[in-house]
Amino acid sequence: MKFDEVKTLYDSYLFQNYGREALCIARGEREMVYDLDGKEYIDFVAGIAVNCLGHNHPAIVKAISEQAGRMIHVSNLYYTKEQAELGEALASITPVPNAVSMFCNSGAEANEAALKLAVKHTKKSRVVTCWNSFHGRTSASLSATAQPKYQEGYEPLLSKAFDYINYDDVEALKAWVTSNTAAVLLEVIQGEAGVIPASTEFIKTARDLCDEKGAMLIIDEVQTGMGRTGRWFGFEHYGIEPDIVSMAKGLGGGVPIGAIVARRDVAKTFTPGSHGTTFGGNPLACAAANAVITTMKEERLVERTDAIGSTWKAQIETMVKKHTSVKAVRGKGLMIGIEMGDKAKEFQKEAFCQGMLINVAGGKTVRLVPPLIVRMESISKLNRCLGDFLSRQ
Ligand SMILES: *Cc1c(COP(=O)(O)O)cnc(C)c1O
């Protein structure tokens, strides 16, 4: 099939709910993807922070092909070894005391589960989230997502249980976290908004206020989790322990799976029938996630991400110094944002022409979230492209 044929089928038979690049990706390997004609691109998008081990990592391919040969799906009415192993693996990497896990299929579903758990556990009703946050597109997770551009047109479905505060505003936290608050739901680095890290004071204050008022601190690690920021979870940079953590994107290395990890005493609030999903924690998805965690441990990818992420960020900072079109360089590990106003989209086009896929978050920030196995030569190629682009501004 040629690109035009694929495009015609999309136009005829699919919802037009995405603005897509004129590129049909046919296969991938490491941090590279190839179009239908075999043209190569370096993938700095990685499914938006999903393909943490790159494309077609042999460990994931082996795990899911072997699992598919044994059993693809079985109901949660039964036990599977794969789900048991994933619970144990997540407890080994998530610094939450007595961590227990429950599985679902996406980031939005993980946040839904976290919110339901917090409300049921605290018997309170209000939830504090931040302007410009992103927590998903289901009705409750979209209610948590305080961005008019995503909520517009859906208001009747959205809940009035949410109190929106400015991100990183300590005083707003103090004003809005009250004895009626069931949960404070936060990203430690806002991803969709443009890679914006919170201050330590903000996250620590949220922790203290939740303790004081009896609310659950839910950290949304859907994008920042699984080593992305140079720690297993972004909140580890802040020296706090959440009550509930939601995760998805990188967890299955590309196979859809989400999870919440919570303190055992909180998790106990969910008894048989309280919550569930047909596919959640299915053995195929769990086999993939187990392979991701095992491989990341074996290859010390969290440490590598920390090291190459800080080197790369320093290189970018040096490169952009003299250029007024760049307003800020932000992020941690392999989650780097370069804020450059309307130049961001121009640079995205330029990189595309030179065979590199990048993404723009929040309209004005180049977001770099390559696979954690990205090679330095790929990073150098992007740096050269950025240098050339800036020198022409
Ligand atoms: C992507 C994302 C979500 C939503 O995940 P889906 O799998 O698309 O539902 C939630 N929170 C954050 C921080 C995200 O980046």
mmCIF file of C-alpha atoms and ligand atoms in Angstrom:
data_model
loop_
_atom_site.group_PDB
_atom_site.id
_atom_site.type_symbol
_atom_site.label_atom_id
_atom_site.label_comp_id
_atom_site.label_asym_id
_atom_site.label_seq_id
_atom_site.Cartn_x
_atom_site.Cartn_y
_atom_site.Cartn_z
ATOM 1 C CA MET A 1 0.000 0.000 0.000
ATOM 2 C CA LYS A 2 1.100 3.573 -0.734
ATOM 3 C CA PHE A 3 0.675 6.513 1.644
ATOM 4 C CA ASP A 4 -2.114 8.031 -0.470
ATOM 5 C CA GLU A 5 -4.139 4.833 -0.306
ATOM 6 C CA VAL A 6 -3.789 4.673 3.473
ATOM 7 C CA LYS A 7 -4.773 8.339 3.753
ATOM 8 C CA THR A 8 -7.852 7.791 1.556
ATOM 9 C CA LEU A 9 -8.997 4.935 3.801
ATOM 10 C CA TYR A 10 -8.506 7.108 6.892
ATOM 11 C CA ASP A 11 -10.506 9.919 5.303
ATOM 12 C CA SER A 12 -13.302 7.532 4.331
ATOM 13 C CA TYR A 13 -13.562 5.249 7.309
ATOM 14 C CA LEU A 14 -12.027 6.774 10.428
ATOM 15 C CA PHE A 15 -12.939 9.548 12.866
ATOM 16 C CA GLN A 16 -10.945 12.689 12.133
ATOM 17 C CA ASN A 17 -10.152 13.340 15.797
ATOM 18 C CA TYR A 18 -6.401 13.799 15.323
ATOM 19 C CA GLY A 19 -4.316 16.219 13.305
ATOM 20 C CA ARG A 20 -1.833 13.783 11.804
ATOM 21 C CA GLU A 21 1.565 14.198 10.202
ATOM 22 C CA ALA A 22 1.697 13.050 6.534
ATOM 23 C CA LEU A 23 3.607 9.927 7.533
ATOM 24 C CA CYS A 24 2.529 6.293 7.649
ATOM 25 C CA ILE A 25 4.806 4.353 9.976
ATOM 26 C CA ALA A 26 5.267 0.787 8.835
ATOM 27 C CA ARG A 27 7.845 -0.593 11.251
ATOM 28 C CA GLY A 28 10.315 0.344 13.945
ATOM 29 C CA GLU A 29 13.587 -0.727 15.481
ATOM 30 C CA ARG A 30 15.374 0.803 18.492
ATOM 31 C CA GLU A 31 14.711 4.571 18.312
ATOM 32 C CA MET A 32 14.118 4.409 14.550
ATOM 33 C CA VAL A 33 10.861 4.144 12.616
ATOM 34 C CA TYR A 34 10.406 3.542 8.882
ATOM 35 C CA ASP A 35 7.653 4.644 6.511
ATOM 36 C CA LEU A 36 6.052 2.501 3.805
ATOM 37 C CA ASP A 37 8.936 3.184 1.414
ATOM 38 C CA GLY A 38 11.583 2.389 4.022
ATOM 39 C CA LYS A 39 12.528 6.016 4.733
ATOM 40 C CA GLU A 40 14.069 6.286 8.190
ATOM 41 C CA TYR A 41 13.150 8.679 11.021
ATOM 42 C CA ILE A 42 14.629 9.033 14.501
ATOM 43 C CA ASP A 43 11.724 8.860 16.904
ATOM 44 C CA PHE A 44 11.959 11.474 19.673
ATOM 45 C CA VAL A 45 8.209 11.086 20.323
ATOM 46 C CA ALA A 46 8.236 7.373 21.194
ATOM 47 C CA GLY A 47 4.447 7.077 21.161
ATOM 48 C CA ILE A 48 4.470 10.084 23.541
ATOM 49 C CA ALA A 49 6.738 8.605 26.203
ATOM 50 C CA VAL A 50 5.430 5.068 25.663
ATOM 51 C CA ASN A 51 8.138 3.092 23.851
ATOM 52 C CA CYS A 52 10.638 3.294 26.713
ATOM 53 C CA LEU A 53 12.705 0.390 25.354
ATOM 54 C CA GLY A 54 12.364 1.652 21.792
ATOM 55 C CA HIS A 55 10.598 -0.225 19.036
ATOM 56 C CA ASN A 56 10.561 -4.002 18.962
ATOM 57 C CA HIS A 57 12.963 -4.551 21.841
ATOM 58 C CA PRO A 58 13.842 -8.280 21.660
ATOM 59 C CA ALA A 59 12.946 -8.802 25.338
ATOM 60 C CA ILE A 60 9.403 -7.461 24.831
ATOM 61 C CA VAL A 61 8.954 -9.295 21.521
ATOM 62 C CA LYS A 62 10.063 -12.566 23.155
ATOM 63 C CA ALA A 63 7.873 -12.069 26.243
ATOM 64 C CA ILE A 64 4.690 -11.319 24.322
ATOM 65 C CA SER A 65 5.208 -13.922 21.610
ATOM 66 C CA GLU A 66 5.806 -16.632 24.204
ATOM 67 C CA GLN A 67 2.834 -15.398 26.231
ATOM 68 C CA ALA A 68 0.605 -15.307 23.143
ATOM 69 C CA GLY A 69 1.524 -18.919 22.492
ATOM 70 C CA ARG A 70 0.458 -19.903 26.029
ATOM 71 C CA MET A 71 -2.562 -17.697 26.722
ATOM 72 C CA ILE A 72 -3.582 -14.178 25.693
ATOM 73 C CA HIS A 73 -6.487 -13.420 27.989
ATOM 74 C CA VAL A 74 -8.252 -14.811 30.991
ATOM 75 C CA SER A 75 -10.792 -13.164 33.292
ATOM 76 C CA ASN A 76 -9.848 -11.524 36.569
ATOM 77 C CA LEU A 77 -12.142 -14.148 38.108
ATOM 78 C CA TYR A 78 -8.998 -16.348 38.047
ATOM 79 C CA TYR A 79 -5.358 -16.018 39.047
ATOM 80 C CA THR A 80 -2.447 -15.686 36.610
ATOM 81 C CA LYS A 81 1.263 -15.951 37.325
ATOM 82 C CA GLU A 82 1.984 -12.952 35.079
ATOM 83 C CA GLN A 83 -0.244 -10.570 37.079
ATOM 84 C CA ALA A 84 1.229 -11.828 40.357
ATOM 85 C CA GLU A 85 4.761 -11.217 39.087
ATOM 86 C CA LEU A 86 3.901 -7.709 37.904
ATOM 87 C CA GLY A 87 2.466 -6.808 41.325
ATOM 88 C CA GLU A 88 5.709 -7.947 42.933
ATOM 89 C CA ALA A 89 7.829 -6.090 40.345
ATOM 90 C CA LEU A 90 5.913 -2.825 40.838
ATOM 91 C CA ALA A 91 6.255 -3.096 44.614
ATOM 92 C CA SER A 92 10.026 -3.463 44.096
ATOM 93 C CA ILE A 93 10.317 -0.196 42.122
ATOM 94 C CA THR A 94 7.588 2.060 43.583
ATOM 95 C CA PRO A 95 8.618 3.797 46.809
ATOM 96 C CA VAL A 96 5.173 3.642 48.428
ATOM 97 C CA PRO A 97 5.059 1.763 51.768
ATOM 98 C CA ASN A 98 3.456 -1.711 51.447
ATOM 99 C CA ALA A 99 2.721 -1.056 47.776
ATOM 100 C CA VAL A 100 -0.073 -3.056 46.158
ATOM 101 C CA SER A 101 -1.241 -2.762 42.550
ATOM 102 C CA MET A 102 -4.406 -2.911 40.500
ATOM 103 C CA PHE A 103 -4.365 -2.938 36.706
ATOM 104 C CA CYS A 104 -6.312 -1.241 33.917
ATOM 105 C CA ASN A 105 -5.704 -0.297 30.289
ATOM 106 C CA SER A 106 -4.726 3.365 30.073
ATOM 107 C CA GLY A 107 -3.667 6.472 31.929
ATOM 108 C CA ALA A 108 -7.178 7.874 32.080
ATOM 109 C CA GLU A 109 -8.474 4.633 33.581
ATOM 110 C CA ALA A 110 -5.672 4.648 36.136
ATOM 111 C CA ASN A 111 -6.667 8.163 37.237
ATOM 112 C CA GLU A 112 -10.342 7.155 37.314
ATOM 113 C CA ALA A 113 -9.476 4.271 39.623
ATOM 114 C CA ALA A 114 -7.272 6.492 41.791
ATOM 115 C CA LEU A 115 -10.056 9.087 42.173
ATOM 116 C CA LYS A 116 -12.706 6.491 42.990
ATOM 117 C CA LEU A 117 -10.387 4.913 45.546
ATOM 118 C CA ALA A 118 -9.631 8.277 47.192
ATOM 119 C CA VAL A 119 -13.301 9.255 47.429
ATOM 120 C CA LYS A 120 -14.361 5.884 48.807
ATOM 121 C CA HIS A 121 -11.436 5.723 51.233
ATOM 122 C CA THR A 122 -11.747 9.239 52.664
ATOM 123 C CA LYS A 123 -15.566 9.440 52.397
ATOM 124 C CA LYS A 124 -15.002 13.004 51.160
ATOM 125 C CA SER A 125 -16.004 14.488 47.859
ATOM 126 C CA ARG A 126 -13.794 17.264 46.518
ATOM 127 C CA VAL A 127 -10.645 16.932 44.416
ATOM 128 C CA VAL A 128 -7.926 19.535 43.870
ATOM 129 C CA THR A 129 -6.144 19.573 40.494
ATOM 130 C CA CYS A 130 -4.098 22.179 38.613
ATOM 131 C CA TRP A 131 -4.738 24.445 35.675
ATOM 132 C CA ASN A 132 -2.991 23.145 32.536
ATOM 133 C CA SER A 133 -2.832 19.655 33.993
ATOM 134 C CA PHE A 134 -3.494 16.615 31.854
ATOM 135 C CA HIS A 135 -5.070 13.528 33.412
ATOM 136 C CA GLY A 136 -6.940 11.879 30.513
ATOM 137 C CA ARG A 137 -10.132 12.069 28.444
ATOM 138 C CA THR A 138 -12.779 10.009 30.227
ATOM 139 C CA SER A 139 -15.427 12.077 31.999
ATOM 140 C CA ALA A 140 -13.817 12.113 35.444
ATOM 141 C CA SER A 141 -10.215 12.294 34.215
ATOM 142 C CA LEU A 142 -11.250 15.098 31.830
ATOM 143 C CA SER A 143 -12.909 16.862 34.776
ATOM 144 C CA ALA A 144 -9.527 16.612 36.503
ATOM 145 C CA THR A 145 -7.808 17.984 33.385
ATOM 146 C CA ALA A 146 -8.095 21.726 33.998
ATOM 147 C CA GLN A 147 -7.735 22.910 30.394
ATOM 148 C CA PRO A 148 -10.702 24.578 28.670
ATOM 149 C CA LYS A 149 -9.483 23.398 25.230
ATOM 150 C CA TYR A 150 -10.057 19.765 26.221
ATOM 151 C CA GLN A 151 -13.258 20.326 28.266
ATOM 152 C CA GLU A 152 -15.100 22.564 25.785
ATOM 153 C CA GLY A 153 -18.313 21.013 24.526
ATOM 154 C CA TYR A 154 -18.442 18.309 27.183
ATOM 155 C CA GLU A 155 -19.477 20.383 30.210
ATOM 156 C CA PRO A 156 -22.697 18.518 30.996
ATOM 157 C CA LEU A 157 -20.646 15.353 31.502
ATOM 158 C CA LEU A 158 -18.053 16.974 33.698
ATOM 159 C CA SER A 159 -18.106 16.866 37.454
ATOM 160 C CA LYS A 160 -18.315 19.927 39.656
ATOM 161 C CA ALA A 161 -16.333 18.113 42.344
ATOM 162 C CA PHE A 162 -13.040 19.622 41.181
ATOM 163 C CA ASP A 163 -11.247 22.686 42.519
ATOM 164 C CA TYR A 164 -8.639 24.018 40.080
ATOM 165 C CA ILE A 165 -5.602 25.859 41.381
ATOM 166 C CA ASN A 166 -2.567 27.390 39.678
ATOM 167 C CA TYR A 167 0.290 24.940 39.281
ATOM 168 C CA ASP A 168 3.140 25.494 41.705
ATOM 169 C CA ASP A 169 1.062 27.949 43.768
ATOM 170 C CA VAL A 170 1.706 27.036 47.407
ATOM 171 C CA GLU A 171 -0.771 29.594 48.740
ATOM 172 C CA ALA A 172 -3.535 28.202 46.523
ATOM 173 C CA LEU A 173 -2.908 24.740 47.940
ATOM 174 C CA LYS A 174 -3.261 26.129 51.450
ATOM 175 C CA ALA A 175 -6.533 27.807 50.495
ATOM 176 C CA TRP A 176 -8.126 24.895 48.637
ATOM 177 C CA VAL A 177 -7.033 21.719 50.413
ATOM 178 C CA THR A 178 -9.647 21.514 53.165
ATOM 179 C CA SER A 179 -11.316 18.920 55.363
ATOM 180 C CA ASN A 180 -13.707 18.271 52.424
ATOM 181 C CA THR A 181 -10.861 17.317 50.095
ATOM 182 C CA ALA A 182 -10.702 13.644 49.149
ATOM 183 C CA ALA A 183 -7.630 13.975 46.961
ATOM 184 C CA VAL A 184 -5.022 16.237 45.492
ATOM 185 C CA LEU A 185 -4.117 14.921 42.042
ATOM 186 C CA LEU A 186 -0.834 16.243 40.622
ATOM 187 C CA GLU A 187 1.773 15.749 37.929
ATOM 188 C CA VAL A 188 5.267 16.465 39.306
ATOM 189 C CA ILE A 189 6.198 17.615 35.798
ATOM 190 C CA GLN A 190 3.277 18.803 33.684
ATOM 191 C CA GLY A 191 3.790 17.031 30.364
ATOM 192 C CA GLU A 192 1.078 18.179 27.944
ATOM 193 C CA ALA A 193 1.327 21.744 29.265
ATOM 194 C CA GLY A 194 4.937 21.941 28.020
ATOM 195 C CA VAL A 195 7.252 19.991 30.367
ATOM 196 C CA ILE A 196 6.835 22.166 33.456
ATOM 197 C CA PRO A 197 8.360 20.839 36.698
ATOM 198 C CA ALA A 198 6.829 21.734 40.065
ATOM 199 C CA SER A 199 8.982 23.183 42.840
ATOM 200 C CA THR A 200 9.908 21.002 45.792
ATOM 201 C CA GLU A 201 8.044 23.372 48.107
ATOM 202 C CA PHE A 202 4.804 22.869 46.167
ATOM 203 C CA ILE A 203 4.948 19.067 46.209
ATOM 204 C CA LYS A 204 6.048 18.913 49.857
ATOM 205 C CA THR A 205 3.278 21.327 50.862
ATOM 206 C CA ALA A 206 0.739 19.157 49.033
ATOM 207 C CA ARG A 207 2.013 16.140 50.997
ATOM 208 C CA ASP A 208 1.831 17.975 54.332
ATOM 209 C CA LEU A 209 -1.645 19.388 53.684
ATOM 210 C CA CYS A 210 -3.010 15.998 52.622
ATOM 211 C CA ASP A 211 -1.699 14.520 55.886
ATOM 212 C CA GLU A 212 -3.148 17.369 57.899
ATOM 213 C CA LYS A 213 -6.595 17.334 56.259
ATOM 214 C CA GLY A 214 -6.947 13.601 55.713
ATOM 215 C CA ALA A 215 -6.804 13.723 51.897
ATOM 216 C CA MET A 216 -5.070 11.311 49.519
ATOM 217 C CA LEU A 217 -2.087 12.581 47.558
ATOM 218 C CA ILE A 218 -2.373 11.039 44.097
ATOM 219 C CA ILE A 219 0.645 11.517 41.853
ATOM 220 C CA ASP A 220 -0.077 11.070 38.152
ATOM 221 C CA GLU A 221 3.050 9.318 36.841
ATOM 222 C CA VAL A 222 1.441 8.315 33.547
ATOM 223 C CA GLN A 223 4.068 10.272 31.591
ATOM 224 C CA THR A 224 6.864 10.769 34.146
ATOM 225 C CA GLY A 225 6.903 7.167 35.376
ATOM 226 C CA MET A 226 8.955 4.129 34.385
ATOM 227 C CA GLY A 227 12.350 5.799 34.476
ATOM 228 C CA ARG A 228 11.485 8.684 32.159
ATOM 229 C CA THR A 229 12.896 11.398 34.473
ATOM 230 C CA GLY A 230 15.973 9.490 35.594
ATOM 231 C CA ARG A 231 14.192 7.965 38.607
ATOM 232 C CA TRP A 232 11.687 5.135 38.434
ATOM 233 C CA PHE A 233 9.044 7.748 39.319
ATOM 234 C CA GLY A 234 9.181 11.523 39.052
ATOM 235 C CA PHE A 235 8.046 12.060 42.658
ATOM 236 C CA GLU A 236 11.346 10.528 43.837
ATOM 237 C CA HIS A 237 13.020 13.836 42.914
ATOM 238 C CA TYR A 238 10.876 15.504 45.585
ATOM 239 C CA GLY A 239 11.502 13.347 48.655
ATOM 240 C CA ILE A 240 7.825 12.516 49.268
ATOM 241 C CA GLU A 241 5.730 9.342 49.233
ATOM 242 C CA PRO A 242 2.291 9.542 47.596
ATOM 243 C CA ASP A 243 -0.720 7.551 48.843
ATOM 244 C CA ILE A 244 -1.686 6.511 45.317
ATOM 245 C CA VAL A 245 0.353 6.530 42.093
ATOM 246 C CA SER A 246 -1.193 6.234 38.633
ATOM 247 C CA MET A 247 0.881 4.996 35.707
ATOM 248 C CA ALA A 248 0.464 3.778 32.128
ATOM 249 C CA LYS A 249 2.362 5.045 29.047
ATOM 250 C CA GLY A 250 5.813 3.445 29.482
ATOM 251 C CA LEU A 251 4.626 0.581 31.668
ATOM 252 C CA GLY A 252 4.020 -1.946 28.877
ATOM 253 C CA GLY A 253 6.676 -0.598 26.514
ATOM 254 C CA GLY A 254 3.935 -0.119 23.883
ATOM 255 C CA VAL A 255 1.438 -2.777 24.943
ATOM 256 C CA PRO A 256 -1.581 -0.997 26.492
ATOM 257 C CA ILE A 257 -1.624 -1.301 30.273
ATOM 258 C CA GLY A 258 -2.230 1.058 33.181
ATOM 259 C CA ALA A 259 -1.975 0.611 36.916
ATOM 260 C CA ILE A 260 -2.505 2.242 40.244
ATOM 261 C CA VAL A 261 -0.136 1.473 43.075
ATOM 262 C CA ALA A 262 -1.341 2.376 46.571
ATOM 263 C CA ARG A 263 -0.515 1.852 50.223
ATOM 264 C CA ARG A 264 -2.044 -1.444 51.332
ATOM 265 C CA ASP A 265 -4.271 0.179 53.993
ATOM 266 C CA VAL A 266 -5.741 2.490 51.336
ATOM 267 C CA ALA A 267 -6.076 -0.272 48.732
ATOM 268 C CA LYS A 268 -8.119 -2.322 51.241
ATOM 269 C CA THR A 269 -11.015 0.085 50.687
ATOM 270 C CA PHE A 270 -11.652 -1.698 47.385
ATOM 271 C CA THR A 271 -13.319 -5.000 48.214
ATOM 272 C CA PRO A 272 -14.577 -7.553 45.650
ATOM 273 C CA GLY A 273 -16.945 -5.693 43.318
ATOM 274 C CA SER A 274 -15.770 -2.159 44.218
ATOM 275 C CA HIS A 275 -13.933 -1.644 40.956
ATOM 276 C CA GLY A 276 -12.673 -3.673 38.019
ATOM 277 C CA THR A 277 -12.193 -3.981 34.295
ATOM 278 C CA THR A 278 -12.361 -6.931 31.910
ATOM 279 C CA PHE A 279 -8.947 -6.502 30.291
ATOM 280 C CA GLY A 280 -7.067 -4.979 33.243
ATOM 281 C CA GLY A 281 -3.947 -6.950 34.062
ATOM 282 C CA ASN A 282 -4.446 -9.429 31.280
ATOM 283 C CA PRO A 283 -1.537 -11.878 30.952
ATOM 284 C CA LEU A 284 -0.327 -10.524 27.583
ATOM 285 C CA ALA A 285 -0.067 -6.960 28.897
ATOM 286 C CA CYS A 286 1.453 -8.126 32.191
ATOM 287 C CA ALA A 287 4.064 -10.212 30.352
ATOM 288 C CA ALA A 288 5.086 -7.088 28.426
ATOM 289 C CA ALA A 289 5.294 -4.961 31.581
ATOM 290 C CA ASN A 290 7.307 -7.645 33.383
ATOM 291 C CA ALA A 291 9.752 -7.690 30.461
ATOM 292 C CA VAL A 292 10.004 -3.877 30.572
ATOM 293 C CA ILE A 293 10.838 -3.793 34.285
ATOM 294 C CA THR A 294 13.271 -6.731 34.115
ATOM 295 C CA THR A 295 15.087 -5.243 31.112
ATOM 296 C CA MET A 296 15.260 -1.779 32.638
ATOM 297 C CA LYS A 297 16.816 -3.253 35.783
ATOM 298 C CA GLU A 298 19.273 -5.459 33.830
ATOM 299 C CA GLU A 299 20.364 -2.675 31.507
ATOM 300 C CA ARG A 300 20.402 -0.054 34.318
ATOM 301 C CA LEU A 301 18.265 2.180 32.127
ATOM 302 C CA VAL A 302 17.046 4.464 34.913
ATOM 303 C CA GLU A 303 20.640 5.416 35.763
ATOM 304 C CA ARG A 304 21.466 5.787 32.060
ATOM 305 C CA THR A 305 18.442 8.044 31.551
ATOM 306 C CA ASP A 306 19.544 10.248 34.433
ATOM 307 C CA ALA A 307 23.093 10.524 33.063
ATOM 308 C CA ILE A 308 22.385 11.119 29.379
ATOM 309 C CA GLY A 309 19.383 13.308 30.186
ATOM 310 C CA SER A 310 21.450 15.747 32.220
ATOM 311 C CA THR A 311 24.277 15.765 29.650
ATOM 312 C CA TRP A 312 21.798 16.444 26.863
ATOM 313 C CA LYS A 313 19.962 19.173 28.754
ATOM 314 C CA ALA A 314 23.281 20.901 29.501
ATOM 315 C CA GLN A 315 24.201 20.702 25.788
ATOM 316 C CA ILE A 316 20.877 22.267 24.813
ATOM 317 C CA GLU A 317 21.226 24.971 27.452
ATOM 318 C CA THR A 318 24.668 25.913 26.105
ATOM 319 C CA MET A 319 23.418 25.878 22.533
ATOM 320 C CA VAL A 320 20.389 28.136 23.107
ATOM 321 C CA LYS A 321 22.155 30.686 25.323
ATOM 322 C CA LYS A 322 22.537 33.429 22.723
ATOM 323 C CA HIS A 323 19.158 32.830 21.116
ATOM 324 C CA THR A 324 16.265 34.984 22.243
ATOM 325 C CA SER A 325 13.739 32.760 20.420
ATOM 326 C CA VAL A 326 14.285 30.170 23.188
ATOM 327 C CA LYS A 327 12.530 31.210 26.376
ATOM 328 C CA ALA A 328 13.419 28.232 28.598
ATOM 329 C CA VAL A 329 14.822 24.702 28.695
ATOM 330 C CA ARG A 330 13.055 22.483 31.233
ATOM 331 C CA GLY A 331 12.697 18.900 32.353
ATOM 332 C CA LYS A 332 14.487 15.961 33.901
ATOM 333 C CA GLY A 333 16.028 12.819 32.452
ATOM 334 C CA LEU A 334 14.738 12.088 28.955
ATOM 335 C CA MET A 335 11.775 14.425 29.262
ATOM 336 C CA ILE A 336 13.061 17.735 27.981
ATOM 337 C CA GLY A 337 11.076 20.787 26.938
ATOM 338 C CA ILE A 338 12.429 23.692 24.897
ATOM 339 C CA GLU A 339 10.041 26.626 25.027
ATOM 340 C CA MET A 340 10.322 28.644 21.819
ATOM 341 C CA GLY A 341 6.921 30.211 21.111
ATOM 342 C CA ASP A 342 5.723 29.891 17.508
ATOM 343 C CA LYS A 343 9.218 28.720 16.482
ATOM 344 C CA ALA A 344 8.430 25.355 18.103
ATOM 345 C CA LYS A 345 6.158 24.249 15.259
ATOM 346 C CA GLU A 346 8.669 25.547 12.695
ATOM 347 C CA PHE A 347 11.436 23.528 14.293
ATOM 348 C CA GLN A 348 9.177 20.474 14.338
ATOM 349 C CA LYS A 349 8.772 20.820 10.536
ATOM 350 C CA GLU A 350 12.493 21.322 10.018
ATOM 351 C CA ALA A 351 13.340 18.241 12.096
ATOM 352 C CA PHE A 352 10.759 16.219 10.173
ATOM 353 C CA CYS A 353 12.358 17.205 6.848
ATOM 354 C CA GLN A 354 15.683 16.001 8.226
ATOM 355 C CA GLY A 355 14.237 12.661 9.322
ATOM 356 C CA MET A 356 13.445 13.280 12.990
ATOM 357 C CA LEU A 357 10.084 13.064 14.748
ATOM 358 C CA ILE A 358 9.506 15.530 17.568
ATOM 359 C CA ASN A 359 6.379 16.755 19.283
ATOM 360 C CA VAL A 360 5.173 20.175 20.418
ATOM 361 C CA ALA A 361 3.425 20.365 23.801
ATOM 362 C CA GLY A 362 1.227 23.236 24.926
ATOM 363 C CA GLY A 363 1.596 24.889 21.492
ATOM 364 C CA LYS A 364 5.013 26.445 22.121
ATOM 365 C CA THR A 365 7.324 23.872 23.705
ATOM 366 C CA VAL A 366 9.348 21.277 21.819
ATOM 367 C CA ARG A 367 8.928 18.104 23.887
ATOM 368 C CA LEU A 368 11.711 15.524 23.587
ATOM 369 C CA VAL A 369 10.753 12.120 25.028
ATOM 370 C CA PRO A 370 12.803 9.559 23.044
ATOM 371 C CA PRO A 371 13.103 5.898 23.991
ATOM 372 C CA LEU A 372 15.345 5.494 27.049
ATOM 373 C CA ILE A 373 17.692 3.397 24.898
ATOM 374 C CA VAL A 374 18.276 6.305 22.462
ATOM 375 C CA ARG A 375 21.866 6.409 21.142
ATOM 376 C CA MET A 376 24.083 9.453 21.613
ATOM 377 C CA GLU A 377 24.555 9.724 17.830
ATOM 378 C CA SER A 378 20.794 10.247 17.465
ATOM 379 C CA ILE A 379 20.874 12.941 20.135
ATOM 380 C CA SER A 380 23.810 14.608 18.347
ATOM 381 C CA LYS A 381 21.854 14.652 15.101
ATOM 382 C CA LEU A 382 18.968 16.459 16.775
ATOM 383 C CA ASN A 383 21.392 18.894 18.431
ATOM 384 C CA ARG A 384 22.950 19.743 15.042
ATOM 385 C CA CYS A 385 19.515 20.338 13.545
ATOM 386 C CA LEU A 386 18.552 22.600 16.466
ATOM 387 C CA GLY A 387 21.854 24.501 16.219
ATOM 388 C CA ASP A 388 21.378 25.099 12.466
ATOM 389 C CA PHE A 389 17.765 26.128 12.988
ATOM 390 C CA LEU A 390 18.622 28.615 15.734
ATOM 391 C CA SER A 391 21.522 30.123 13.777
ATOM 392 C CA ARG A 392 19.058 31.074 11.024
ATOM 393 C CA GLN A 393 16.661 32.874 13.399
HETATM 394 C C1 LIG B 1 -1.113 10.687 28.598
HETATM 395 C C2 LIG B 1 -1.462 11.080 29.978
HETATM 396 C C3 LIG B 1 -2.653 10.656 30.580
HETATM 397 C C4 LIG B 1 -3.710 9.900 29.827
HETATM 398 O O1 LIG B 1 -3.290 8.638 29.457
HETATM 399 P P1 LIG B 1 -4.175 7.818 28.368
HETATM 400 O O2 LIG B 1 -3.488 6.489 28.315
HETATM 401 O O3 LIG B 1 -4.081 8.592 27.098
HETATM 402 O O4 LIG B 1 -5.551 7.736 28.893
HETATM 403 C C5 LIG B 1 -2.856 10.989 31.905
HETATM 404 N N1 LIG B 1 -1.963 11.693 32.600
HETATM 405 C C6 LIG B 1 -0.802 12.124 32.054
HETATM 406 C C7 LIG B 1 0.164 12.893 32.885
HETATM 407 C C8 LIG B 1 -0.519 11.855 30.721
HETATM 408 O O5 LIG B 1 0.603 12.298 30.171
#
